[in-house]
Short mmCIF file of C-alpha atoms and ligand atoms in Angstrom, two decimals:
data_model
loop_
_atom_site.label_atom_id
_atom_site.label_comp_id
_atom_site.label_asym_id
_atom_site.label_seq_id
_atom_site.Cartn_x
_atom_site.Cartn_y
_atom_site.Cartn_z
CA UNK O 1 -44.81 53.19 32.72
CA UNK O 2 -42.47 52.90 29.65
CA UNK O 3 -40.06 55.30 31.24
CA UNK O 4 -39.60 53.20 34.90
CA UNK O 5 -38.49 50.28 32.78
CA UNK O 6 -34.38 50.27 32.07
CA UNK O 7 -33.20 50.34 28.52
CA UNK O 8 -30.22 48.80 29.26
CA UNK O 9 -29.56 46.18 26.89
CA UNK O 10 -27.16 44.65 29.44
CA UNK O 11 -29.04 44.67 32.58
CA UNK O 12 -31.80 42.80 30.66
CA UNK O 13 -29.78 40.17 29.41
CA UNK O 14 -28.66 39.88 33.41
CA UNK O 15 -31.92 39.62 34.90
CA UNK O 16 -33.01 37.28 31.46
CA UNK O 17 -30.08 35.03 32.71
CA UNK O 18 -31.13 35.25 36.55
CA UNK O 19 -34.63 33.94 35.61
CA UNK O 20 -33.66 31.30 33.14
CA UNK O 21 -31.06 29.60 36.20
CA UNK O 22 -34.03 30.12 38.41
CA UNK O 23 -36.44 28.28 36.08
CA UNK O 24 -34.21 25.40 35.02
CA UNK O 25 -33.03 24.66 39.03
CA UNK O 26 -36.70 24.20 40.06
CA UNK O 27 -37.22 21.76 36.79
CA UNK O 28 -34.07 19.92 38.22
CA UNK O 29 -35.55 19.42 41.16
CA UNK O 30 -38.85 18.81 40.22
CA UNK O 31 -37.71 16.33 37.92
CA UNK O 32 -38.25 12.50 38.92
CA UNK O 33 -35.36 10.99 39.52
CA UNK O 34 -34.85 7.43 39.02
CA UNK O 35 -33.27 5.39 41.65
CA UNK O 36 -32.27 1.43 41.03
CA UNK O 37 -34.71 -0.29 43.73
CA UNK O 38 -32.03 -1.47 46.48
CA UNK O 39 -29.18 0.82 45.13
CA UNK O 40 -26.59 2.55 47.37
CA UNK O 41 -23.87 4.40 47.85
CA UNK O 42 -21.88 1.26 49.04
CA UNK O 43 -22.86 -1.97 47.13
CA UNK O 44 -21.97 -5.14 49.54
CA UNK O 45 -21.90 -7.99 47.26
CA UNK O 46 -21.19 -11.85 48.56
CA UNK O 47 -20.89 -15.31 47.15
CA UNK O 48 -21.26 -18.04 49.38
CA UNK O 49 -21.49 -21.89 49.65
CA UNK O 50 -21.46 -22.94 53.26
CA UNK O 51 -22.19 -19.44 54.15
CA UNK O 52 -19.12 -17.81 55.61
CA UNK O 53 -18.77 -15.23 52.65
CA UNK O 54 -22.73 -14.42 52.89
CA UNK O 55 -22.10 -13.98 57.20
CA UNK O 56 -18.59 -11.64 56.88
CA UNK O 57 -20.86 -9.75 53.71
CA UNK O 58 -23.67 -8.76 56.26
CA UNK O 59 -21.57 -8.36 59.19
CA UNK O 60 -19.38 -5.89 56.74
CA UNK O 61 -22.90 -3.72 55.78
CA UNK O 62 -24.18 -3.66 59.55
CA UNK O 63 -20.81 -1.91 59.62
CA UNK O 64 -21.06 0.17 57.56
CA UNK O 65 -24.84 1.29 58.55
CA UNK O 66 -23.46 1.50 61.82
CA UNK O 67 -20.86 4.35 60.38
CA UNK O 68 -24.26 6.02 58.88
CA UNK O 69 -22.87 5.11 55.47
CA UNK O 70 -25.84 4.11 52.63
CA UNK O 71 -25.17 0.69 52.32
CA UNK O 72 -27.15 -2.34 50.41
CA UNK O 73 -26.19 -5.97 50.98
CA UNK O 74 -27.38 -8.46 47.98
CA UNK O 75 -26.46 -11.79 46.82
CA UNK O 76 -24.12 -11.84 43.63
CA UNK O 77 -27.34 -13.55 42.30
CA UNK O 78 -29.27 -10.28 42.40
CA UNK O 79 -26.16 -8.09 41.03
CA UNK O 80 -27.33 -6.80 37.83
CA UNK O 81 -25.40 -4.00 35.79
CA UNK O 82 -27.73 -1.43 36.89
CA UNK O 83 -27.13 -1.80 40.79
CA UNK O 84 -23.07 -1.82 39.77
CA UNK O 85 -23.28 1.23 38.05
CA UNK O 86 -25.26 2.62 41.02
CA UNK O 87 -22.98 2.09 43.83
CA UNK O 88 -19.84 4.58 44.49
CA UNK O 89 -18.15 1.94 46.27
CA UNK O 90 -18.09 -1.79 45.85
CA UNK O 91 -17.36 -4.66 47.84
CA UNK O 92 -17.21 -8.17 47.23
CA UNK O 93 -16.78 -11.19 49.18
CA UNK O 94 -16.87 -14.46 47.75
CA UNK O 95 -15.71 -17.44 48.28
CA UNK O 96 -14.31 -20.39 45.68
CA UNK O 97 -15.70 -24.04 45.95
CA UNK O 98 -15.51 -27.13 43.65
CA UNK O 99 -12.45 -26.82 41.71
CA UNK O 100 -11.36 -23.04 41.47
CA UNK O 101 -15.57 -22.79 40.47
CA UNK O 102 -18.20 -20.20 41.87
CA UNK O 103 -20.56 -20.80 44.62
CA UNK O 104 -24.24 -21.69 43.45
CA UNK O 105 -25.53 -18.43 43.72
CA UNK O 106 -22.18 -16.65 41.67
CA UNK O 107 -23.13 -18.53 38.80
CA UNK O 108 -25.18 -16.82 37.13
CA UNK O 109 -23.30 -13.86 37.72
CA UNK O 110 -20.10 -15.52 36.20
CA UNK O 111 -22.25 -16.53 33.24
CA UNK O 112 -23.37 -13.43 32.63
CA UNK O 113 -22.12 -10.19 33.56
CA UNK O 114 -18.72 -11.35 33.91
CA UNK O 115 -18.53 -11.99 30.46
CA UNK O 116 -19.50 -8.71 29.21
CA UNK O 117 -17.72 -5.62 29.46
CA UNK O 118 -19.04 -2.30 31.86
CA UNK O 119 -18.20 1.05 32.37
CA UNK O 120 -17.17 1.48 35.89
CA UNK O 121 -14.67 3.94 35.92
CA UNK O 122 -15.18 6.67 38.77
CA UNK O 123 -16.20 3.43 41.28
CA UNK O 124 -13.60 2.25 44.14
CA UNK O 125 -14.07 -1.09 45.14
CA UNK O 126 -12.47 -4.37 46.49
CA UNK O 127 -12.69 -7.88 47.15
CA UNK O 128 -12.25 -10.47 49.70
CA UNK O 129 -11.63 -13.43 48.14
CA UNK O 130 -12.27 -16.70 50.88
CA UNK O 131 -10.10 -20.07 50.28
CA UNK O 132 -8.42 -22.57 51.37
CA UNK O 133 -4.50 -23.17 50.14
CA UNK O 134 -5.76 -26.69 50.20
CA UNK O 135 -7.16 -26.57 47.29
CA UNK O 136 -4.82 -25.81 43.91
CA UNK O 137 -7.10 -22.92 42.84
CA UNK O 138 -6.92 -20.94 45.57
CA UNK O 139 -9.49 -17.68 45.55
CA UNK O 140 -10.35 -18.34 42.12
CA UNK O 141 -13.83 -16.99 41.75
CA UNK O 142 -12.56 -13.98 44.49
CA UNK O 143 -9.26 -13.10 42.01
CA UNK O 144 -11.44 -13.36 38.63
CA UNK O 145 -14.56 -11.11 39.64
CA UNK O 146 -11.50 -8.81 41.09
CA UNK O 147 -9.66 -8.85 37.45
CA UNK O 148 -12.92 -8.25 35.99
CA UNK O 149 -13.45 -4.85 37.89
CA UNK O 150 -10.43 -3.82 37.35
CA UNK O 151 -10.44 -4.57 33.45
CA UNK O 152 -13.66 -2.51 33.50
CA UNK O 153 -11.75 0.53 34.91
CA UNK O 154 -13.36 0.23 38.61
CA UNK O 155 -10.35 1.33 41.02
CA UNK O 156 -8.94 -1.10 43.35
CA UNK O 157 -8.87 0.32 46.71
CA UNK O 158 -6.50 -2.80 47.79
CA UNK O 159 -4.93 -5.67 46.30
CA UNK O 160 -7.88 -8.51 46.26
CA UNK O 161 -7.28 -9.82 50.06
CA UNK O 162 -6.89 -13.72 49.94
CA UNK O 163 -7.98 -15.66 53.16
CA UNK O 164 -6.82 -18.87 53.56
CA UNK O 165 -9.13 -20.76 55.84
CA UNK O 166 -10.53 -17.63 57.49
CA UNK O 167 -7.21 -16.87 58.33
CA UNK O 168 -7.67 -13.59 61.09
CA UNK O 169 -4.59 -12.01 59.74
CA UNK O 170 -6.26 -11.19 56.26
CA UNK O 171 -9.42 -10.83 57.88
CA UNK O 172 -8.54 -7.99 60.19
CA UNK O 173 -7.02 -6.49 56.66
CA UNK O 174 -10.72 -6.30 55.42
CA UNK O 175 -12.34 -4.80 58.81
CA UNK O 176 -9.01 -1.91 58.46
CA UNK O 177 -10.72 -1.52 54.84
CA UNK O 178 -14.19 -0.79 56.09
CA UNK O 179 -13.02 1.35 59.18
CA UNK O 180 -10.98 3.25 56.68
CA UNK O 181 -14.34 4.17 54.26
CA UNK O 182 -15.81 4.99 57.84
CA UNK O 183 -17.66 1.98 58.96
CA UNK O 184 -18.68 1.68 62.60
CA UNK O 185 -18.83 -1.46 65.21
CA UNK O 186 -21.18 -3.74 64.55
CA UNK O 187 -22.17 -7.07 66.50
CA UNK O 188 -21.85 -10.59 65.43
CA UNK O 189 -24.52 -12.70 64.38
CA UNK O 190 -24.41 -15.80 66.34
CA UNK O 191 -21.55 -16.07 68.92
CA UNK O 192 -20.34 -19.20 70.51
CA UNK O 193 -21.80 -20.79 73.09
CA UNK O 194 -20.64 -24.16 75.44
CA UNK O 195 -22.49 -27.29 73.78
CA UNK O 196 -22.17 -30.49 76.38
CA UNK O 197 -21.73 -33.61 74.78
CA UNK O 198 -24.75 -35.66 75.50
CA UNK O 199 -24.02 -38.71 73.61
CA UNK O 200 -21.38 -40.09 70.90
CA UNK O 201 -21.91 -43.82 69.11
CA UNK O 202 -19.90 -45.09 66.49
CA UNK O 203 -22.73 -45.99 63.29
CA UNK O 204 -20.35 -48.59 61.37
CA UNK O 205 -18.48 -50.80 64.29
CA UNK O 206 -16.90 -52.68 61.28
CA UNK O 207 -16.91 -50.20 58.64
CA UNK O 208 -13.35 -48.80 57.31
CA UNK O 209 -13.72 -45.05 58.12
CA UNK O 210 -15.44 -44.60 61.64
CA UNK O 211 -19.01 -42.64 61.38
CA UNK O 212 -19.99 -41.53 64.27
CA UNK O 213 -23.70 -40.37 65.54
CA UNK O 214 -22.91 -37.41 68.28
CA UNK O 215 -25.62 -35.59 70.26
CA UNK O 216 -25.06 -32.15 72.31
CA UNK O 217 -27.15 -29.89 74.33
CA UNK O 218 -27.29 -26.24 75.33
CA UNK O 219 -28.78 -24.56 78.33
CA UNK O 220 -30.64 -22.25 75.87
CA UNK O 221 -31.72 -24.00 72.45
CA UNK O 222 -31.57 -21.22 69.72
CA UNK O 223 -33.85 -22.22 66.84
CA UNK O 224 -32.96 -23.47 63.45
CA UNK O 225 -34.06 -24.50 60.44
CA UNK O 226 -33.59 -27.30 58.17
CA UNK O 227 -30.16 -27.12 55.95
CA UNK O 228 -28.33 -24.93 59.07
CA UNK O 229 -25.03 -25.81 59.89
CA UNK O 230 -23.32 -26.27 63.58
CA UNK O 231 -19.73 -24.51 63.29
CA UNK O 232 -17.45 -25.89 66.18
CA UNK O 233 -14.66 -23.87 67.23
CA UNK O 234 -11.24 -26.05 68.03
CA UNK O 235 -8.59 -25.24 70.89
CA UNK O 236 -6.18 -23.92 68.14
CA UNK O 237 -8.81 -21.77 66.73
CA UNK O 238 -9.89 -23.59 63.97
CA UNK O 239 -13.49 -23.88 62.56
CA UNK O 240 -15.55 -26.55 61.31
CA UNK O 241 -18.97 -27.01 60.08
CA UNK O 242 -21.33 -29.93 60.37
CA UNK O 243 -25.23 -30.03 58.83
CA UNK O 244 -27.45 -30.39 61.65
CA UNK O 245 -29.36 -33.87 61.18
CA UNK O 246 -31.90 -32.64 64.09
CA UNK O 247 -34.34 -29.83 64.44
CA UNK O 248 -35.09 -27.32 67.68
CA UNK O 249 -38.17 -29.94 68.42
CA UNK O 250 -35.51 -32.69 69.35
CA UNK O 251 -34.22 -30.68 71.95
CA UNK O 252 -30.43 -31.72 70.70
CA UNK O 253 -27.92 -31.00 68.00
CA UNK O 254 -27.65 -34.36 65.97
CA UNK O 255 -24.21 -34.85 64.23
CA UNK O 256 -22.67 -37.12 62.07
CA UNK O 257 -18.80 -37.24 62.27
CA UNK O 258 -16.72 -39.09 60.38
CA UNK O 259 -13.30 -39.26 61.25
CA UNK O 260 -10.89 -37.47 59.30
CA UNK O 261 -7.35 -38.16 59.87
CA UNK O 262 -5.44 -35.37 60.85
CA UNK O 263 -8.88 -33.13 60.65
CA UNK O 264 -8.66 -30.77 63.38
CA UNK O 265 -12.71 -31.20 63.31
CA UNK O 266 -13.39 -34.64 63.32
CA UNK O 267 -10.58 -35.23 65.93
CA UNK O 268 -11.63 -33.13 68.20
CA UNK O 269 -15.58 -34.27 67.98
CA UNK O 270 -15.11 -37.97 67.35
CA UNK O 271 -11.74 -38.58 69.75
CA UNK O 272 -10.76 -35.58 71.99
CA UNK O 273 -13.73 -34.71 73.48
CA UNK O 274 -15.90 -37.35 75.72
CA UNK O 275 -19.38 -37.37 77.43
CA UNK O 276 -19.97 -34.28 79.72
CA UNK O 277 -17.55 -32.35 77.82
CA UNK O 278 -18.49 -29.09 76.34
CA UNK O 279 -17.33 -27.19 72.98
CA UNK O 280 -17.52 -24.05 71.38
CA UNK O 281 -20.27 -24.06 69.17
CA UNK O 282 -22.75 -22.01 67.20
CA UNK O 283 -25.33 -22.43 64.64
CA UNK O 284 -25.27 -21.11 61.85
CA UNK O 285 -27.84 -20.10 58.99
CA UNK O 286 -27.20 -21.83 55.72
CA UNK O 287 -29.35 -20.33 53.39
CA UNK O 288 -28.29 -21.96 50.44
CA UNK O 289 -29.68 -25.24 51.79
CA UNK O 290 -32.82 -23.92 53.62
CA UNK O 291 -35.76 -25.67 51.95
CA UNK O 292 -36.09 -25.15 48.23
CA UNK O 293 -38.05 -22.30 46.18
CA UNK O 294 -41.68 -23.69 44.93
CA UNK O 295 -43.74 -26.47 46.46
CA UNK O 296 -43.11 -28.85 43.70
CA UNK O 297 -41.95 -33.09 44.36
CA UNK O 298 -38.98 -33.30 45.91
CA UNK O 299 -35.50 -35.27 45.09
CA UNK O 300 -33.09 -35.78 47.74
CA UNK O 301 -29.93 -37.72 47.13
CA UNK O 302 -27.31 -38.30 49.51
CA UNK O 303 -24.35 -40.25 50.92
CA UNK O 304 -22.76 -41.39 53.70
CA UNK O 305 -22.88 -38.85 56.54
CA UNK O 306 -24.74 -36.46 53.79
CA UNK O 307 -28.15 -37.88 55.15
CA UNK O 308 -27.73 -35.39 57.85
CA UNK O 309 -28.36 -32.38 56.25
CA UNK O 310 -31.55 -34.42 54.60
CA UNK O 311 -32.43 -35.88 57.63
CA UNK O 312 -33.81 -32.35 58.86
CA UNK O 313 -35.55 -31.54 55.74
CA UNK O 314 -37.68 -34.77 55.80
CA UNK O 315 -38.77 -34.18 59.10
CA UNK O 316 -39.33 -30.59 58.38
CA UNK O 317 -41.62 -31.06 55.37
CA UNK O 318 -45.63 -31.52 55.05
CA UNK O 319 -44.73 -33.72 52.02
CA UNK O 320 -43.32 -36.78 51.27
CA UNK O 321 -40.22 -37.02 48.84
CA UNK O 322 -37.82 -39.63 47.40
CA UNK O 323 -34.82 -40.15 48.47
CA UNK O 324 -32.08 -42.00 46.64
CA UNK O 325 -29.38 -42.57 49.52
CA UNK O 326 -25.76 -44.29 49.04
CA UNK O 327 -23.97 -46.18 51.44
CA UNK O 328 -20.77 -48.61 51.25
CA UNK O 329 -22.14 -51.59 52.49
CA UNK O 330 -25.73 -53.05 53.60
CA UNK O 331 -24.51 -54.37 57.03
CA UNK O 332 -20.72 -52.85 57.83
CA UNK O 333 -22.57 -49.11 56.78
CA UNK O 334 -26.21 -49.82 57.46
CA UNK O 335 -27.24 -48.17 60.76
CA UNK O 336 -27.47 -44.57 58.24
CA UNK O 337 -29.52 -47.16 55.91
CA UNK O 338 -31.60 -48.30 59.02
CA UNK O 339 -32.29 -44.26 60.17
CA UNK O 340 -32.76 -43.56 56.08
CA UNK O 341 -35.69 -46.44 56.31
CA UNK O 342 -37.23 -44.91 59.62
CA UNK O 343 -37.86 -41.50 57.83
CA UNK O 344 -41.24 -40.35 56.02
CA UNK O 345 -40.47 -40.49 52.80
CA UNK O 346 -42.76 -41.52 49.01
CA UNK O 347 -39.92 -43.34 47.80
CA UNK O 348 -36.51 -44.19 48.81
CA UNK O 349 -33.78 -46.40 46.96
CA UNK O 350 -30.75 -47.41 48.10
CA UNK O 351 -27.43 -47.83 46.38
CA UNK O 352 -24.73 -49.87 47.91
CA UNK O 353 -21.31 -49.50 46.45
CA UNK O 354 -19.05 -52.40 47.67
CA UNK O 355 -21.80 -54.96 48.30
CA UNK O 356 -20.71 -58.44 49.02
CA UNK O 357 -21.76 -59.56 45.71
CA UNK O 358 -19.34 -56.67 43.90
CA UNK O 359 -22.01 -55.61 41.77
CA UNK O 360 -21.51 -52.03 43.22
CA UNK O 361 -23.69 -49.01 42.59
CA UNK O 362 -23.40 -45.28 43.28
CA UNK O 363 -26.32 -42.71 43.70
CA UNK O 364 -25.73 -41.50 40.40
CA UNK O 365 -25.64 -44.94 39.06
CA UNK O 366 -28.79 -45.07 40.39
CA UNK O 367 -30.34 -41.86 39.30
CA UNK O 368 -29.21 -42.23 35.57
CA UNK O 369 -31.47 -46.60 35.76
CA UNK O 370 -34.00 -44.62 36.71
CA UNK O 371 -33.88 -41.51 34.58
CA UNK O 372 -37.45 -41.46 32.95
CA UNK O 373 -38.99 -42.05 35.88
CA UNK O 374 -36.42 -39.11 37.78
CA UNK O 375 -38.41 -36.58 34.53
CA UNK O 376 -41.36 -37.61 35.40
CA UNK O 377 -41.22 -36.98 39.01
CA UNK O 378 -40.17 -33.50 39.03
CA UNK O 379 -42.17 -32.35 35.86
CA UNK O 380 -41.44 -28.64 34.99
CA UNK O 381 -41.12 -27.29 38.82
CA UNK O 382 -39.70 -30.21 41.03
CA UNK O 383 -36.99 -29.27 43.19
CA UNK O 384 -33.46 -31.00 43.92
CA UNK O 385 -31.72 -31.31 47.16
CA UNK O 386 -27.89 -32.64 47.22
CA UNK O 387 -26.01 -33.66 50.51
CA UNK O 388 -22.56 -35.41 50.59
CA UNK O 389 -19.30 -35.25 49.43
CA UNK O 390 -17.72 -32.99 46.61
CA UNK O 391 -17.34 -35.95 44.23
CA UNK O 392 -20.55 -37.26 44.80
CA UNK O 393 -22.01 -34.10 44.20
CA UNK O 394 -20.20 -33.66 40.82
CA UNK O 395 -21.52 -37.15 39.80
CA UNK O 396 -25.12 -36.38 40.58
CA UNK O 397 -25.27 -33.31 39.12
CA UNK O 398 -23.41 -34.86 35.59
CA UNK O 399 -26.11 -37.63 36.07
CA UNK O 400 -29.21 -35.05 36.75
CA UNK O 401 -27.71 -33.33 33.80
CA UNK O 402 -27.93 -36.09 31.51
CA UNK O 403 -31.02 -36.78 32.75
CA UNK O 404 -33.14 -33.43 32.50
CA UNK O 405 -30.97 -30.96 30.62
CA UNK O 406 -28.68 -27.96 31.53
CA UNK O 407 -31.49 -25.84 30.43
CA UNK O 408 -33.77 -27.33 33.62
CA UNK O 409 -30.69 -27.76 35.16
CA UNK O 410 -29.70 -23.71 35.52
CA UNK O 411 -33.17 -22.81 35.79
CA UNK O 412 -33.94 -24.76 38.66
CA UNK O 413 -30.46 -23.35 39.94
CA UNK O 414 -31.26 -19.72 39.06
CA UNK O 415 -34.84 -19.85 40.81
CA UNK O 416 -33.34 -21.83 44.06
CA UNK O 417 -35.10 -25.16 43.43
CA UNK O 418 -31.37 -26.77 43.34
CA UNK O 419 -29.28 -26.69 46.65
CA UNK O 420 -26.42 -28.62 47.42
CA UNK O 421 -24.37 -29.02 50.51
CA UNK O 422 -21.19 -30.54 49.45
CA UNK O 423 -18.17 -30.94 51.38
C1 LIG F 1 -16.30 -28.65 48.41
C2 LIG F 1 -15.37 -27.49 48.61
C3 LIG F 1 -14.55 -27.07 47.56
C4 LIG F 1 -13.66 -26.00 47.74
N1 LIG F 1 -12.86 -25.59 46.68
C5 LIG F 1 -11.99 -24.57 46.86
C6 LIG F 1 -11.14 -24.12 45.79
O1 LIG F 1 -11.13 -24.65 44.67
N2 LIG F 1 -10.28 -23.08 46.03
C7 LIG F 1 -10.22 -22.46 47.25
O2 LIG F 1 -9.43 -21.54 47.41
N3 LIG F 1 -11.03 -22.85 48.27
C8 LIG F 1 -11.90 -23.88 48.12
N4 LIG F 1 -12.71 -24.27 49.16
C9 LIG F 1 -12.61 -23.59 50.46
C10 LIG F 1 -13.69 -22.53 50.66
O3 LIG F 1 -13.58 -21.49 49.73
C11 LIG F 1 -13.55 -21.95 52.06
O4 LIG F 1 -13.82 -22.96 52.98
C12 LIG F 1 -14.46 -20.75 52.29
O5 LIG F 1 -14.17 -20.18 53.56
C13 LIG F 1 -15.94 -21.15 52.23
O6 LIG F 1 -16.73 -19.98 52.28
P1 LIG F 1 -18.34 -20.05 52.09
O7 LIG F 1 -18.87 -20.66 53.35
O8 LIG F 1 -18.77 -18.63 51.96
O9 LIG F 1 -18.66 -20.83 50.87
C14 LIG F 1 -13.60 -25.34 49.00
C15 LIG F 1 -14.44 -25.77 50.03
C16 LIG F 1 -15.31 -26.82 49.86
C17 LIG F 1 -16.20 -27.26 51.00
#
């Protein structure tokens, strides 16, 4: 037996070698490998107010699906470190809202992670920032999470792309981006369709800035939900949103205009158009206003044409909330009052803000005269739901701030028991 087996030193060490790579490749493979739940290759992150980022961010990793790339879509609320350093390649599209600020759901994100530092060299990525030039910072949440990759050594794969009011130009940019990393053709989510105007009455005869109440009709009702938006699209191919004040059950789209001047929007639904006409419209999910997280009390405050977007959720719910609704005046503004009155509500207080008497009081007014009794409604899990203008929004949410804390404040924010539709 002894004399079959080699003495060569050398040939031993070889087949030693051969076993040893043999050994440690089955280990390797053997060897459980963890994978970040809802990692990819591509990472397709968005962060979106009104929802325009959140629809170009899914439409972007249908794309890329549809090129057989691994792709993952998640809100910039669920982008952790982890799922950054998982991805090869990503992309971000977010949009800017208040004052140069993150959307809701960006936050967090900004709060945290942005803050900190990251090793992301060997990842590509880029960013489509959404804006309007209206607004003096333009793309600022889109250019800082942009400077932030790059400062943590991700490589840019193009300049951040700024799109000013959806502007196609920039847009087409972004789809030459994806087609480039090999993304396919994908379909859109909800395309336009020809909405007939049914029926158009002015709410506030003598109020300053006409309100209008306009109702349209399909021949094929899509459904909705509370918090969804109707996006018209005007003859110079602009586009506008609106919060739907009805649900699928009323067999109409319920609007409430207000006439802007100069507003492509408003112009075109409050002026251009009259009965029997029809315009490009769509809806639109808004998931940032759907109904909140939890089944605590609910708050709703509103103003002015803002009681659409709560108008839906009233009806929608089993239970009864409180609503603390603003209006100008109690008879020049009061037909939204009047509708406010005819809803289902626990509670509901009104706050006028030019009254005849000129003791005038805004929703936030309101909120802060009533703040103990504001605590004790929504306890530890209540849930908040703001409609209205920007400014009216930034006064509530000082007010509810005062009132319950940041602490509650950015929980409730974090966990989706906080939605605003401001505008
Ligand atoms: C209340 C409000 C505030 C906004 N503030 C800014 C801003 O500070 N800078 C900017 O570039 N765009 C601003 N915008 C424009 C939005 O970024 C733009 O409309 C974008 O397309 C919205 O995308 P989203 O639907 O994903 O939120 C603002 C829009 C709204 C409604």
């Amino acid at each position: 037996m002894t004399e079959l087996m080699t003495q060569d030193t050398e040939r031993w060490l070889w087949a030693w070698g051969a076993m040893a790579f043999f050994v440690l490749t089955c280990l390797w493979s053997l060897w459980p490998r963890t994978k970040i739940a809802g990692s990819a290759d591509y990472l397709v992150l968005f962060a979106s107010q009104t929802g325009q980022a959140e629809e170009i961010a899914r439409h972007s990793h249908a794309q890329l699906v549809a090129g057989g790339r691994d792709a993952v879509v998640v809100s910039l609320r669920d982008a952790g470190a982890d799922r950054l350093s998982a991805a090869k390649v990503i992309l971000v599209v977010a949009s800017t809202t208040g004052d140069g600020d993150a959307p809701d759901e960006g936050v967090g994100f900004e709060r945290g992670l942005l803050c900190k530092t990251l090793d992301l060299a060997n990842r590509r990525f880029a960013v489509l920032a959404l804006g309007d030039r209206k607004y003096d910072r333009f793309c600022a949440f889109g250019r800082r999470i942009f400077d932030w990759l790059e400062a943590n050594k991700a490589h840019a794969l193009v300049p951040c792309i700024e799109v000013d009011d959806l502007d196609a130009v920039a847009l087409k940019q972004w789809d030459d981006l994806l087609h480039g990393l090999g993304a396919g053709d994908a379909a859109d989510e909800a395309v336009f369709a020809p909405w007939r105007l049914a029926s158009r009455g002015r709410l506030n005869p003598q109020g300053e800035q006409p309100l209008y109440r306009l109702r349209l009709t399909a021949d094929v009702l899509p459904n909705w939900q509370a918090g969804d938006l109707a996006e018209i699209l005007t003859a110079d191919g602009h586009r506008r949103d609106y919060s739907l004040a009805s649900l699928p059950d009323e067999g109409h789209v319920e609007l409430y205009v207000r006439s802007v001047e100069g507003g492509p929007g408003s112009t075109l639904l409050t002026q251009t158009l009259t009965v029997g006409d029809t315009v490009p419209l769509r809806i639109k999910a808004h998931r940032n206003f759907h109904a909140p997280e939890g089944d605590g009390p609910v708050l709703m405050v509103a103003a002015g044409s803002g009681l659409a977007g709560l108008r839906a959720h009233i009806r929608q719910t089993k239970t009864p909330g409180w609503l603390v609704y603003g209006e100008r005046h109690p008879v020049r503004d009061g037909a939204l009052c009047t509708e406010a009155k005819s809803l289902p509500l626990k509670r509901l207080d009104l706050a006028y803000s030019q009254p005849d008497d000129g003791d005038g009081q805004y929703v936030q007014d309101l909120l802060a005269a009533h703040g103990a009794e504001v605590r004790d409604w929504l306890g530890g899990n209540g849930a908040l739901l703001v409609c209205g203008g920007l400014a009216m929004g930034q006064g509530v949410d000082a007010a509810l701030r005062a009132i319950l804390g940041d602490a509650w404040i950015e929980a409730a924010l974090a966990a989706g028991r906080y939605r605003r539709d401001l505008y």
